[in-house]
mmCIF file of C-alpha atoms in Angstrom:
data_model
loop_
_atom_site.group_PDB
_atom_site.id
_atom_site.type_symbol
_atom_site.label_atom_id
_atom_site.label_comp_id
_atom_site.label_asym_id
_atom_site.label_seq_id
_atom_site.Cartn_x
_atom_site.Cartn_y
_atom_site.Cartn_z
ATOM 1 C CA MET A 140 30.691 36.392 108.863
ATOM 2 C CA ALA A 141 33.055 37.644 106.157
ATOM 3 C CA ALA A 142 30.100 38.409 103.900
ATOM 4 C CA MET A 143 28.311 40.249 106.722
ATOM 5 C CA SER A 144 31.456 42.211 107.488
ATOM 6 C CA PHE A 145 31.768 43.180 103.826
ATOM 7 C CA LEU A 146 28.131 44.327 103.655
ATOM 8 C CA SER A 147 28.537 46.342 106.813
ATOM 9 C CA SER A 148 31.589 48.048 105.354
ATOM 10 C CA LYS A 149 29.677 48.915 102.180
ATOM 11 C CA SER A 150 26.712 50.222 104.169
ATOM 12 C CA ILE A 151 28.983 52.413 106.242
ATOM 13 C CA GLN A 152 30.623 53.856 103.132
ATOM 14 C CA LYS A 153 27.217 54.597 101.583
ATOM 15 C CA THR A 154 25.978 56.239 104.773
ATOM 16 C CA VAL A 155 29.079 58.431 105.006
ATOM 17 C CA ALA A 156 28.712 59.495 101.354
ATOM 18 C CA LEU A 157 25.026 60.396 101.743
ATOM 19 C CA THR A 158 25.752 62.288 104.960
ATOM 20 C CA GLY A 159 28.439 64.298 103.175
ATOM 21 C CA ILE A 160 26.070 65.229 100.340
ATOM 22 C CA ALA A 161 23.359 66.263 102.791
ATOM 23 C CA LEU A 162 25.768 68.453 104.772
ATOM 24 C CA THR A 163 26.948 70.115 101.553
ATOM 25 C CA VAL A 164 23.372 70.935 100.522
ATOM 26 C CA ILE A 165 22.583 72.310 103.989
ATOM 27 C CA CYS A 166 25.706 74.489 103.935
ATOM 28 C CA VAL A 167 24.884 75.886 100.490
ATOM 29 C CA LEU A 168 21.285 76.646 101.452
ATOM 30 C CA SER A 169 22.357 78.260 104.713
ATOM 31 C CA TRP A 170 24.958 80.379 102.924
ATOM 32 C CA SER A 171 22.425 81.586 100.361
ATOM 33 C CA GLN A 172 19.979 82.544 103.126
ATOM 34 C CA LEU A 173 22.622 84.417 105.088
ATOM 35 C CA ASN A 174 23.897 86.239 101.997
ATOM 36 C CA PRO A 175 21.230 88.371 100.327
ATOM 37 C CA ASN A 176 23.568 88.923 97.366
ATOM 38 C CA ALA A 177 24.023 85.214 96.689
ATOM 39 C CA GLY A 178 23.764 84.427 92.981
ATOM 40 C CA TYR A 179 22.645 81.627 90.742
ATOM 41 C CA PHE A 180 23.268 80.654 87.148
ATOM 42 C CA LEU A 181 20.974 81.318 84.216
ATOM 43 C CA TYR A 182 21.224 78.797 81.398
ATOM 44 C CA THR A 183 20.283 80.006 77.912
ATOM 45 C CA SER A 184 20.786 78.747 74.400
ATOM 46 C CA LYS A 185 23.881 80.944 74.299
ATOM 47 C CA GLY A 186 25.544 79.705 77.477
ATOM 48 C CA ARG A 187 25.598 80.179 81.238
ATOM 49 C CA HIS A 188 25.612 83.556 82.953
ATOM 50 C CA ALA A 189 25.764 84.577 86.609
ATOM 51 C CA VAL A 190 22.633 86.319 87.824
ATOM 52 C CA ASP A 191 22.244 88.408 90.966
ATOM 53 C CA GLU A 192 19.314 87.317 93.112
ATOM 54 C CA GLY A 193 16.410 89.717 92.779
ATOM 55 C CA SER A 194 17.667 90.947 89.445
ATOM 56 C CA SER A 195 16.252 90.103 86.037
ATOM 57 C CA ARG A 196 19.565 90.736 84.284
ATOM 58 C CA THR A 197 22.707 88.711 84.054
ATOM 59 C CA SER A 198 25.905 90.217 85.388
ATOM 60 C CA LEU A 199 27.380 89.689 81.921
ATOM 61 C CA ALA A 200 25.876 90.894 78.651
ATOM 62 C CA VAL A 201 22.378 89.502 78.211
ATOM 63 C CA GLN A 202 22.114 87.101 75.300
ATOM 64 C CA ASP A 203 19.569 87.768 72.584
ATOM 65 C CA ASN A 204 17.223 84.878 71.761
ATOM 66 C CA LEU A 205 16.607 85.904 68.135
ATOM 67 C CA TYR A 206 18.153 82.767 66.681
ATOM 68 C CA ASP A 207 15.748 80.569 68.644
ATOM 69 C CA VAL A 208 13.473 80.909 65.602
ATOM 70 C CA GLN A 209 15.735 78.301 63.987
ATOM 71 C CA ASN A 210 15.313 75.702 66.726
ATOM 72 C CA GLU A 211 13.170 72.555 66.528
ATOM 73 C CA THR A 212 9.981 74.404 67.459
ATOM 74 C CA LEU A 213 10.665 77.464 65.273
ATOM 75 C CA GLY A 214 11.056 79.721 68.312
ATOM 76 C CA PHE A 215 7.645 78.814 69.780
ATOM 77 C CA GLN A 216 6.964 76.669 72.825
ATOM 78 C CA ASN A 217 5.130 74.131 70.664
ATOM 79 C CA VAL A 218 4.168 73.510 67.041
ATOM 80 C CA PHE A 219 0.918 71.759 66.064
ATOM 81 C CA VAL A 220 -0.766 70.513 62.907
ATOM 82 C CA LEU A 221 -4.535 70.262 62.416
ATOM 83 C CA SER A 222 -5.393 67.036 60.625
ATOM 84 C CA LEU A 223 -8.291 64.614 60.467
ATOM 85 C CA LYS A 224 -7.278 61.262 61.921
ATOM 86 C CA GLU A 225 -8.262 59.406 58.767
ATOM 87 C CA ARG A 226 -6.090 61.582 56.468
ATOM 88 C CA LEU A 227 -2.984 59.488 56.981
ATOM 89 C CA ASP A 228 -1.736 60.546 53.543
ATOM 90 C CA LYS A 229 -1.619 64.187 54.600
ATOM 91 C CA ARG A 230 -0.031 63.277 57.920
ATOM 92 C CA ASP A 231 2.709 61.354 56.135
ATOM 93 C CA ALA A 232 3.398 64.235 53.759
ATOM 94 C CA PHE A 233 3.520 66.866 56.493
ATOM 95 C CA SER A 234 5.752 64.703 58.681
ATOM 96 C CA LEU A 235 8.261 64.288 55.862
ATOM 97 C CA SER A 236 8.358 68.023 55.111
ATOM 98 C CA ALA A 237 8.834 68.986 58.754
ATOM 99 C CA SER A 238 11.568 66.400 59.233
ATOM 100 C CA LEU A 239 13.489 67.542 56.165
ATOM 101 C CA THR A 240 13.361 71.200 57.209
ATOM 102 C CA GLY A 241 14.211 70.585 60.846
ATOM 103 C CA PHE A 242 11.259 71.018 63.154
ATOM 104 C CA ARG A 243 9.010 68.809 65.246
ATOM 105 C CA PHE A 244 5.312 69.051 65.983
ATOM 106 C CA ASP A 245 2.248 67.326 67.415
ATOM 107 C CA PHE A 246 -1.017 66.584 65.642
ATOM 108 C CA ILE A 247 -4.321 68.002 66.843
ATOM 109 C CA ASP A 248 -7.112 65.843 65.500
ATOM 110 C CA GLY A 249 -9.471 67.529 63.099
ATOM 111 C CA VAL A 250 -13.168 67.692 63.957
ATOM 112 C CA VAL A 251 -16.056 66.176 62.032
ATOM 113 C CA GLY A 252 -18.667 68.915 62.220
ATOM 114 C CA SER A 253 -21.641 66.595 61.721
ATOM 115 C CA GLU A 254 -20.751 64.827 64.962
ATOM 116 C CA MET A 255 -20.944 68.007 67.060
ATOM 117 C CA PRO A 256 -24.156 68.336 69.121
ATOM 118 C CA ASP A 257 -26.116 71.562 68.746
ATOM 119 C CA LYS A 258 -25.589 72.541 72.374
ATOM 120 C CA SER A 259 -21.800 72.659 71.840
ATOM 121 C CA LEU A 260 -22.036 75.279 69.080
ATOM 122 C CA PRO A 261 -21.428 78.986 69.710
ATOM 123 C CA VAL A 262 -24.544 81.025 70.350
ATOM 124 C CA GLY A 263 -26.038 82.193 67.059
ATOM 125 C CA TRP A 264 -24.478 79.494 64.868
ATOM 126 C CA ASP A 265 -26.899 78.892 61.972
ATOM 127 C CA ARG A 266 -26.444 75.203 61.313
ATOM 128 C CA PRO A 267 -28.759 74.954 58.278
ATOM 129 C CA LYS A 268 -26.794 77.686 56.459
ATOM 130 C CA MET A 269 -23.273 76.882 57.672
ATOM 131 C CA SER A 270 -21.875 73.605 56.353
ATOM 132 C CA ASP A 271 -20.719 70.920 58.755
ATOM 133 C CA LYS A 272 -17.277 71.071 57.134
ATOM 134 C CA LEU A 273 -16.958 74.772 57.993
ATOM 135 C CA LEU A 274 -18.102 73.925 61.502
ATOM 136 C CA GLY A 275 -15.463 71.214 61.859
ATOM 137 C CA CYS A 276 -12.750 73.580 60.601
ATOM 138 C CA TYR A 277 -13.885 76.266 63.054
ATOM 139 C CA ARG A 278 -13.832 73.848 65.997
ATOM 140 C CA ALA A 279 -10.388 72.479 65.120
ATOM 141 C CA HIS A 280 -8.902 75.985 65.303
ATOM 142 C CA MET A 281 -10.712 76.580 68.592
ATOM 143 C CA ASN A 282 -9.195 73.346 69.898
ATOM 144 C CA PHE A 283 -5.758 74.702 69.003
ATOM 145 C CA ALA A 284 -6.467 77.811 71.063
ATOM 146 C CA GLN A 285 -7.893 75.679 73.854
ATOM 147 C CA THR A 286 -4.712 73.564 73.901
ATOM 148 C CA ILE A 287 -2.612 76.692 74.443
ATOM 149 C CA VAL A 288 -4.870 77.996 77.207
ATOM 150 C CA LYS A 289 -5.291 74.641 78.956
ATOM 151 C CA ASN A 290 -1.541 74.001 79.051
ATOM 152 C CA ARG A 291 -0.602 77.664 79.571
ATOM 153 C CA LEU A 292 1.752 77.613 76.615
ATOM 154 C CA SER A 293 3.492 80.931 76.124
ATOM 155 C CA THR A 294 3.322 80.644 72.321
ATOM 156 C CA ALA A 295 2.462 78.004 69.747
ATOM 157 C CA MET A 296 2.261 77.753 65.985
ATOM 158 C CA VAL A 297 -0.244 75.720 63.996
ATOM 159 C CA PHE A 298 -0.261 74.532 60.391
ATOM 160 C CA GLU A 299 -3.012 73.018 58.319
ATOM 161 C CA ASP A 300 -1.991 69.576 57.095
ATOM 162 C CA ASP A 301 -1.712 70.552 53.414
ATOM 163 C CA SER A 302 0.560 73.517 54.124
ATOM 164 C CA ASP A 303 3.894 74.028 52.406
ATOM 165 C CA TRP A 304 6.831 76.378 52.885
ATOM 166 C CA ASP A 305 10.159 77.264 51.329
ATOM 167 C CA VAL A 306 13.191 75.036 51.875
ATOM 168 C CA HIS A 307 14.811 78.167 53.353
ATOM 169 C CA PHE A 308 12.001 78.566 55.889
ATOM 170 C CA LYS A 309 14.199 79.005 58.954
ATOM 171 C CA SER A 310 16.274 81.691 57.256
ATOM 172 C CA GLN A 311 13.066 83.469 56.303
ATOM 173 C CA LEU A 312 11.843 83.253 59.903
ATOM 174 C CA LEU A 313 14.988 84.975 61.126
ATOM 175 C CA GLU A 314 14.265 88.078 59.070
ATOM 176 C CA TYR A 315 10.553 87.864 59.831
ATOM 177 C CA ALA A 316 11.383 87.901 63.559
ATOM 178 C CA ARG A 317 13.498 91.021 63.094
ATOM 179 C CA GLY A 318 10.489 92.549 61.397
ATOM 180 C CA THR A 319 7.998 91.583 64.097
ATOM 181 C CA ARG A 320 10.308 93.050 66.741
ATOM 182 C CA TYR A 321 10.400 96.335 64.876
ATOM 183 C CA ILE A 322 6.630 96.452 64.394
ATOM 184 C CA LEU A 323 5.985 95.651 68.060
ATOM 185 C CA ASN A 324 8.588 98.081 69.367
ATOM 186 C CA ALA A 325 6.300 101.110 69.228
ATOM 187 C CA SER A 326 2.664 101.411 70.178
ATOM 188 C CA THR A 327 0.059 102.964 67.931
ATOM 189 C CA ALA A 328 0.143 106.080 70.091
ATOM 190 C CA ASP A 329 3.907 106.340 69.670
ATOM 191 C CA THR A 330 3.726 106.027 65.914
ATOM 192 C CA ALA A 331 0.788 108.394 65.637
ATOM 193 C CA ALA A 332 2.936 111.073 67.259
ATOM 194 C CA ASN A 333 5.538 110.518 64.530
ATOM 195 C CA SER A 334 4.144 111.844 61.272
ATOM 196 C CA LYS A 335 6.910 110.190 59.248
ATOM 197 C CA PHE A 336 5.754 106.619 59.952
ATOM 198 C CA LYS A 337 9.207 105.406 58.975
ATOM 199 C CA ASP A 338 9.697 101.986 57.486
ATOM 200 C CA ALA A 339 12.725 99.958 58.559
ATOM 201 C CA TYR A 340 14.960 98.116 56.132
ATOM 202 C CA ALA A 341 16.667 94.785 56.512
ATOM 203 C CA SER A 342 20.371 94.759 55.715
ATOM 204 C CA SER A 343 23.282 92.444 55.014
ATOM 205 C CA ASP A 344 26.554 92.708 53.168
ATOM 206 C CA ASN A 345 25.771 91.007 49.882
ATOM 207 C CA GLU A 346 22.923 91.856 47.536
ATOM 208 C CA ASP A 347 23.642 88.774 45.434
ATOM 209 C CA SER A 348 23.614 86.320 48.309
ATOM 210 C CA GLU A 349 22.005 82.895 48.040
ATOM 211 C CA PRO A 350 18.436 82.385 49.301
ATOM 212 C CA LYS A 351 19.584 81.296 52.765
ATOM 213 C CA ASP A 352 21.087 84.783 53.125
ATOM 214 C CA ALA A 353 18.561 86.518 50.939
ATOM 215 C CA TYR A 354 18.310 89.739 52.871
ATOM 216 C CA ALA A 355 20.431 92.409 51.254
ATOM 217 C CA SER A 356 21.266 96.013 52.126
ATOM 218 C CA ALA A 357 19.141 99.071 51.506
ATOM 219 C CA ASP A 358 20.151 102.721 51.322
ATOM 220 C CA LYS A 359 21.215 103.978 54.737
ATOM 221 C CA GLU A 360 19.396 107.265 54.287
ATOM 222 C CA ASP A 361 16.123 105.414 53.806
ATOM 223 C CA SER A 362 16.504 103.584 57.095
ATOM 224 C CA GLU A 363 17.985 106.306 59.293
ATOM 225 C CA ASP A 364 17.150 105.879 62.979
ATOM 226 C CA THR A 365 15.719 102.418 62.306
ATOM 227 C CA ASP A 366 18.673 100.265 63.282
ATOM 228 C CA VAL A 367 16.784 97.055 63.925
ATOM 229 C CA LYS A 368 19.267 94.587 62.455
ATOM 230 C CA SER A 369 22.171 94.999 64.872
ATOM 231 C CA THR A 370 23.084 91.782 66.658
ATOM 232 C CA SER A 371 25.361 93.391 69.250
ATOM 233 C CA VAL A 372 23.835 93.089 72.694
ATOM 234 C CA SER A 373 24.715 95.229 75.691
ATOM 235 C CA ALA A 374 23.995 94.784 79.374
ATOM 236 C CA ASP A 375 21.155 97.300 79.020
ATOM 237 C CA PHE A 376 19.337 95.119 76.506
ATOM 238 C CA ASN A 377 16.288 93.283 77.814
ATOM 239 C CA PRO A 378 15.520 90.514 75.332
ATOM 240 C CA PRO A 379 11.855 89.732 74.687
ATOM 241 C CA HIS A 380 10.440 86.536 76.078
ATOM 242 C CA SER A 381 9.647 85.418 72.537
ATOM 243 C CA PRO A 382 12.294 85.672 69.803
ATOM 244 C CA TYR A 383 9.559 87.315 67.723
ATOM 245 C CA GLY A 384 9.132 90.091 70.284
ATOM 246 C CA ASP A 385 6.459 90.571 72.907
ATOM 247 C CA ASP A 386 2.973 92.085 72.943
ATOM 248 C CA TRP A 387 1.621 90.173 69.954
ATOM 249 C CA ASP A 388 -1.515 88.081 69.820
ATOM 250 C CA MET A 389 -1.185 86.486 66.392
ATOM 251 C CA LEU A 390 1.601 86.044 63.852
ATOM 252 C CA TRP A 391 -0.007 85.445 60.455
ATOM 253 C CA LEU A 392 2.623 83.678 58.336
ATOM 254 C CA GLY A 393 0.316 81.717 56.022
ATOM 255 C CA HIS A 394 -2.702 83.479 54.506
ATOM 256 C CA CYS A 395 -4.297 84.209 51.148
ATOM 257 C CA SER A 396 -5.025 87.894 51.811
ATOM 258 C CA ALA A 397 -3.756 90.521 54.239
ATOM 259 C CA SER A 398 -3.907 94.297 54.502
ATOM 260 C CA VAL A 399 -1.837 96.840 56.422
ATOM 261 C CA ASN A 400 -3.194 98.430 59.601
ATOM 262 C CA SER A 401 -4.212 101.975 58.633
ATOM 263 C CA ALA A 402 -3.544 103.227 62.179
ATOM 264 C CA ASP A 403 0.061 102.002 62.059
ATOM 265 C CA PRO A 404 1.264 101.636 58.460
ATOM 266 C CA ARG A 405 4.928 101.059 59.333
ATOM 267 C CA LYS A 406 6.569 98.217 57.491
ATOM 268 C CA TYR A 407 9.777 96.258 57.905
ATOM 269 C CA VAL A 408 11.106 96.014 54.361
ATOM 270 C CA ILE A 409 13.163 93.012 53.240
ATOM 271 C CA PRO A 410 14.701 93.868 49.846
ATOM 272 C CA HIS A 411 16.552 91.588 47.405
ATOM 273 C CA ASP A 412 14.828 88.453 48.703
ATOM 274 C CA LYS A 413 15.482 85.700 46.183
ATOM 275 C CA THR A 414 12.761 83.497 47.659
ATOM 276 C CA VAL A 415 9.950 85.926 46.740
ATOM 277 C CA ALA A 416 7.492 84.849 44.051
ATOM 278 C CA PRO A 417 7.219 87.278 41.101
ATOM 279 C CA PRO A 418 4.034 89.378 41.110
ATOM 280 C CA LYS A 419 2.644 87.541 38.057
ATOM 281 C CA ASN A 420 2.864 84.239 39.954
ATOM 282 C CA ARG A 421 1.238 85.407 43.182
ATOM 283 C CA VAL A 422 -2.207 84.027 43.953
ATOM 284 C CA ASN A 423 -4.372 85.655 46.632
ATOM 285 C CA PHE A 424 -8.104 85.819 47.314
ATOM 286 C CA GLY A 425 -8.559 89.277 48.778
ATOM 287 C CA ALA A 426 -6.806 92.527 49.607
ATOM 288 C CA ILE A 427 -2.994 92.621 49.610
ATOM 289 C CA PRO A 428 -0.510 95.391 50.461
ATOM 290 C CA ASP A 429 0.529 97.932 47.839
ATOM 291 C CA MET A 430 4.069 96.884 46.894
ATOM 292 C CA SER A 431 4.604 99.478 44.148
ATOM 293 C CA ALA A 432 7.163 101.443 46.203
ATOM 294 C CA TRP A 433 9.745 98.642 46.083
ATOM 295 C CA PRO A 434 11.348 96.257 43.590
ATOM 296 C CA ASN A 435 9.459 93.064 42.841
ATOM 297 C CA ASN A 436 11.748 90.899 44.981
ATOM 298 C CA THR A 437 10.746 92.645 48.219
ATOM 299 C CA ARG A 438 8.970 91.176 51.224
ATOM 300 C CA ILE A 439 7.405 93.221 54.022
ATOM 301 C CA VAL A 440 6.362 92.627 57.644
ATOM 302 C CA PHE A 441 3.520 94.737 59.002
ATOM 303 C CA GLU A 442 0.699 94.948 61.509
ATOM 304 C CA ALA A 443 -2.383 93.568 59.788
ATOM 305 C CA GLU A 444 -5.967 94.694 60.177
ATOM 306 C CA ALA A 445 -7.428 92.020 57.928
ATOM 307 C CA GLY A 446 -6.585 88.640 56.491
ATOM 308 C CA VAL A 447 -8.080 85.465 55.057
ATOM 309 C CA CYS A 448 -7.013 81.766 55.155
ATOM 310 C CA LEU A 449 -5.164 80.003 57.944
ATOM 311 C CA TYR A 450 -2.414 77.923 56.352
ATOM 312 C CA GLY A 451 -0.038 78.734 59.207
ATOM 313 C CA TYR A 452 -0.147 81.127 62.153
ATOM 314 C CA ALA A 453 0.962 81.474 65.752
ATOM 315 C CA LEU A 454 -0.841 82.584 68.902
ATOM 316 C CA SER A 455 0.471 83.848 72.195
ATOM 317 C CA LEU A 456 -1.260 82.738 75.376
ATOM 318 C CA ARG A 457 -3.030 86.088 75.505
ATOM 319 C CA GLY A 458 -4.092 85.722 71.874
ATOM 320 C CA ALA A 459 -5.446 82.223 72.480
ATOM 321 C CA GLN A 460 -7.471 83.445 75.438
ATOM 322 C CA LYS A 461 -9.024 86.124 73.236
ATOM 323 C CA PHE A 462 -9.744 83.502 70.566
ATOM 324 C CA LEU A 463 -11.845 81.485 72.976
ATOM 325 C CA TYR A 464 -13.504 84.528 74.512
ATOM 326 C CA TYR A 465 -14.581 86.254 71.298
ATOM 327 C CA LEU A 466 -14.941 83.366 68.839
ATOM 328 C CA SER A 467 -16.409 80.665 71.068
ATOM 329 C CA LEU A 468 -18.007 82.240 74.134
ATOM 330 C CA HIS A 469 -19.618 85.139 72.256
ATOM 331 C CA PRO A 470 -22.231 84.838 69.494
ATOM 332 C CA PHE A 471 -20.475 83.670 66.325
ATOM 333 C CA ASN A 472 -21.715 82.572 62.911
ATOM 334 C CA THR A 473 -19.111 82.772 60.160
ATOM 335 C CA ALA A 474 -16.044 80.999 58.799
ATOM 336 C CA VAL A 475 -13.254 80.965 61.363
ATOM 337 C CA ASP A 476 -10.777 82.968 59.273
ATOM 338 C CA LEU A 477 -13.359 85.699 58.743
ATOM 339 C CA GLY A 478 -13.896 85.811 62.499
ATOM 340 C CA ILE A 479 -10.158 86.228 62.992
ATOM 341 C CA ARG A 480 -10.135 89.000 60.402
ATOM 342 C CA GLU A 481 -12.728 90.829 62.493
ATOM 343 C CA MET A 482 -10.539 90.309 65.561
ATOM 344 C CA CYS A 483 -7.643 92.066 63.835
ATOM 345 C CA GLN A 484 -9.883 94.877 62.551
ATOM 346 C CA ASP A 485 -11.792 95.643 65.752
ATOM 347 C CA ARG A 486 -9.416 97.780 67.810
ATOM 348 C CA SER A 487 -11.672 97.528 70.854
ATOM 349 C CA ARG A 488 -10.525 93.910 71.173
ATOM 350 C CA ASP A 489 -6.854 94.943 71.299
ATOM 351 C CA PHE A 490 -5.825 91.957 69.170
ATOM 352 C CA ARG A 491 -2.414 92.550 67.557
ATOM 353 C CA CYS A 492 -1.802 90.662 64.321
ATOM 354 C CA VAL A 493 1.575 90.821 62.583
ATOM 355 C CA ALA A 494 1.652 89.493 59.034
ATOM 356 C CA VAL A 495 4.119 89.092 56.178
ATOM 357 C CA PHE A 496 3.696 89.551 52.434
ATOM 358 C CA PRO A 497 4.281 87.665 50.273
ATOM 359 C CA GLN A 498 3.317 84.949 52.714
ATOM 360 C CA LEU A 499 5.767 82.340 54.045
ATOM 361 C CA VAL A 500 3.296 79.426 54.236
ATOM 362 C CA ASP A 501 0.691 78.434 51.674
ATOM 363 C CA SER A 502 -1.458 75.550 50.478
ATOM 364 C CA HIS A 503 -0.016 72.679 48.438
ATOM 365 C CA LYS A 504 -1.971 70.977 45.678
ATOM 366 C CA ALA A 505 -0.543 67.497 45.169
ATOM 367 C CA ALA A 506 -0.325 65.619 41.913
ATOM 368 C CA GLY A 507 -3.087 63.070 41.462
ATOM 369 C CA PRO A 508 -6.874 63.199 42.023
ATOM 370 C CA GLN A 509 -7.980 66.720 42.905
ATOM 371 C CA SER A 510 -10.718 65.245 45.068
ATOM 372 C CA ARG A 511 -7.995 64.584 47.674
ATOM 373 C CA ASP A 512 -7.206 68.302 48.068
ATOM 374 C CA SER A 513 -9.653 69.728 50.563
ATOM 375 C CA ASP A 514 -11.630 68.385 53.503
ATOM 376 C CA ILE A 515 -13.786 71.526 53.518
ATOM 377 C CA GLY A 516 -14.686 72.430 49.921
ATOM 378 C CA LYS A 517 -15.693 70.264 46.959
ATOM 379 C CA PRO A 518 -12.735 70.077 44.566
ATOM 380 C CA PRO A 519 -13.373 68.673 41.076
ATOM 381 C CA ASP A 520 -12.925 64.967 40.521
ATOM 382 C CA GLU A 521 -10.152 65.439 37.976
ATOM 383 C CA ASN A 522 -6.522 64.395 37.830
ATOM 384 C CA ARG A 523 -3.673 66.870 38.367
ATOM 385 C CA GLU A 524 -0.545 65.918 36.461
ATOM 386 C CA LYS A 525 1.888 68.049 38.464
ATOM 387 C CA GLY A 526 1.734 69.320 42.031
ATOM 388 C CA PHE A 527 2.247 72.972 42.946
ATOM 389 C CA THR A 528 2.151 75.371 45.872
ATOM 390 C CA TYR A 529 0.866 78.919 45.653
ATOM 391 C CA ASN A 530 3.394 81.708 46.279
ATOM 392 C CA ILE A 531 6.275 79.510 47.486
ATOM 393 C CA LYS A 532 9.317 79.635 45.194
ATOM 394 C CA TYR A 533 11.399 76.721 46.498
ATOM 395 C CA SER A 534 8.604 74.438 47.695
ATOM 396 C CA THR A 535 9.660 71.923 50.325
ATOM 397 C CA ARG A 536 7.187 69.337 49.044
ATOM 398 C CA LEU A 537 8.435 69.696 45.474
ATOM 399 C CA ASN A 538 12.033 69.284 46.671
ATOM 400 C CA TRP A 539 11.602 66.223 48.904
ATOM 401 C CA ASN A 540 13.910 64.067 46.818
ATOM 402 C CA LYS A 541 16.691 66.658 46.677
ATOM 403 C CA LEU A 542 16.445 67.337 50.406
ATOM 404 C CA MET A 543 16.658 63.622 51.182
ATOM 405 C CA ASN A 544 19.689 63.267 48.896
ATOM 406 C CA GLY A 545 21.485 66.247 50.410
ATOM 407 C CA GLN A 546 21.335 68.288 47.202
ATOM 408 C CA SER A 547 21.169 72.078 47.336
ATOM 409 C CA ASP A 548 20.284 72.913 43.709
ATOM 410 C CA TYR A 549 16.616 73.171 44.591
ATOM 411 C CA ASP A 550 13.904 73.272 41.969
ATOM 412 C CA ALA A 551 12.134 76.624 41.740
ATOM 413 C CA GLN A 552 8.491 76.981 40.749
ATOM 414 C CA PHE A 553 9.101 80.454 39.337
ATOM 415 C CA ASP A 554 11.807 82.279 37.413
ATOM 416 C CA ASP A 555 14.176 84.622 39.218
ATOM 417 C CA ILE A 556 13.052 88.228 39.430
ATOM 418 C CA VAL A 557 15.186 90.600 37.375
ATOM 419 C CA GLU A 558 15.439 93.937 39.141
ATOM 420 C CA ALA A 559 14.811 97.033 37.067
#
């Protein structure tokens, strides 16, 4: 009886507690329905802000999301890596690099082209002339786009599994995002009406800053009316959904060739960047922007109308939809990067590509047998004594040991640029 009495007492207490919670919820819901001005809280990476119902703005100053580019997904909803399942060596290497530079990702399995049935190929694909390796590469990039569309991801970035980047990658992304915002801020029609086509300049307080703060000041008169660096945010500011800005289809961070859109030649200029490779050490396989107007340690962000190689890039949901529509569901018979170049060039497709030069992501060539390099081409069966990465000054892969040991005196592949 005592035990039953005790259980009954506990049950009563539980019932009373649950009833109280239910009544509280009902009261709150009723109050919000009776009060059209009832508010709720918006949680952002910068804190909590009261929001009026029916309004898209917080009652306090809206917080900019620019610094989300330094989060664990680099400011995108997801990050992916294309890699054949059997290349466990490349998966290990990429995993270590990403871990040491602070981002996470998921693998998308590479495709073996010879295993694809003819009926799955795009209309017009000439199998006898196009190698199965090119076909597998093409399909892997389509699967990346399909993943975005299927899961309705707002944005996603993809790397190839032999990609490399600077140890200061997240600091570079911060300035790149400022540049993409500037480029996307005005439409082609807006810029066409402005005959000056002004370039914007990055700025900071110290021209001799370390690479993590490698974005120094430029002359004010050269960047008049292009105040794109300010971090002060007012209540009238509507932050973009993406920290890189809105209205882009593709962000081309890793390429081996890129040219500036002739219809909108504006550039966001990043001077005094100590992570830039000297011109004599730059390796590209096609057209590149004319950099003669600036010192050699300058990087630029621009709208691209052409590019080659896909070491690292991002797509918006809209961009991924266009990928599938034009490159898979229309007649197609070329290497995937050349198809993307046509997407950026053909203005009727309204495909906005924003690139950076020198590039931020490139291909690493590891020490050891060169036959391990590529899963597409036929590298020579020779031994490479020392690994290297094109165009990346402080290679993450070449600084693994120092990153693991917490050292900051990183090894540079190239000498510092001495400004004239």
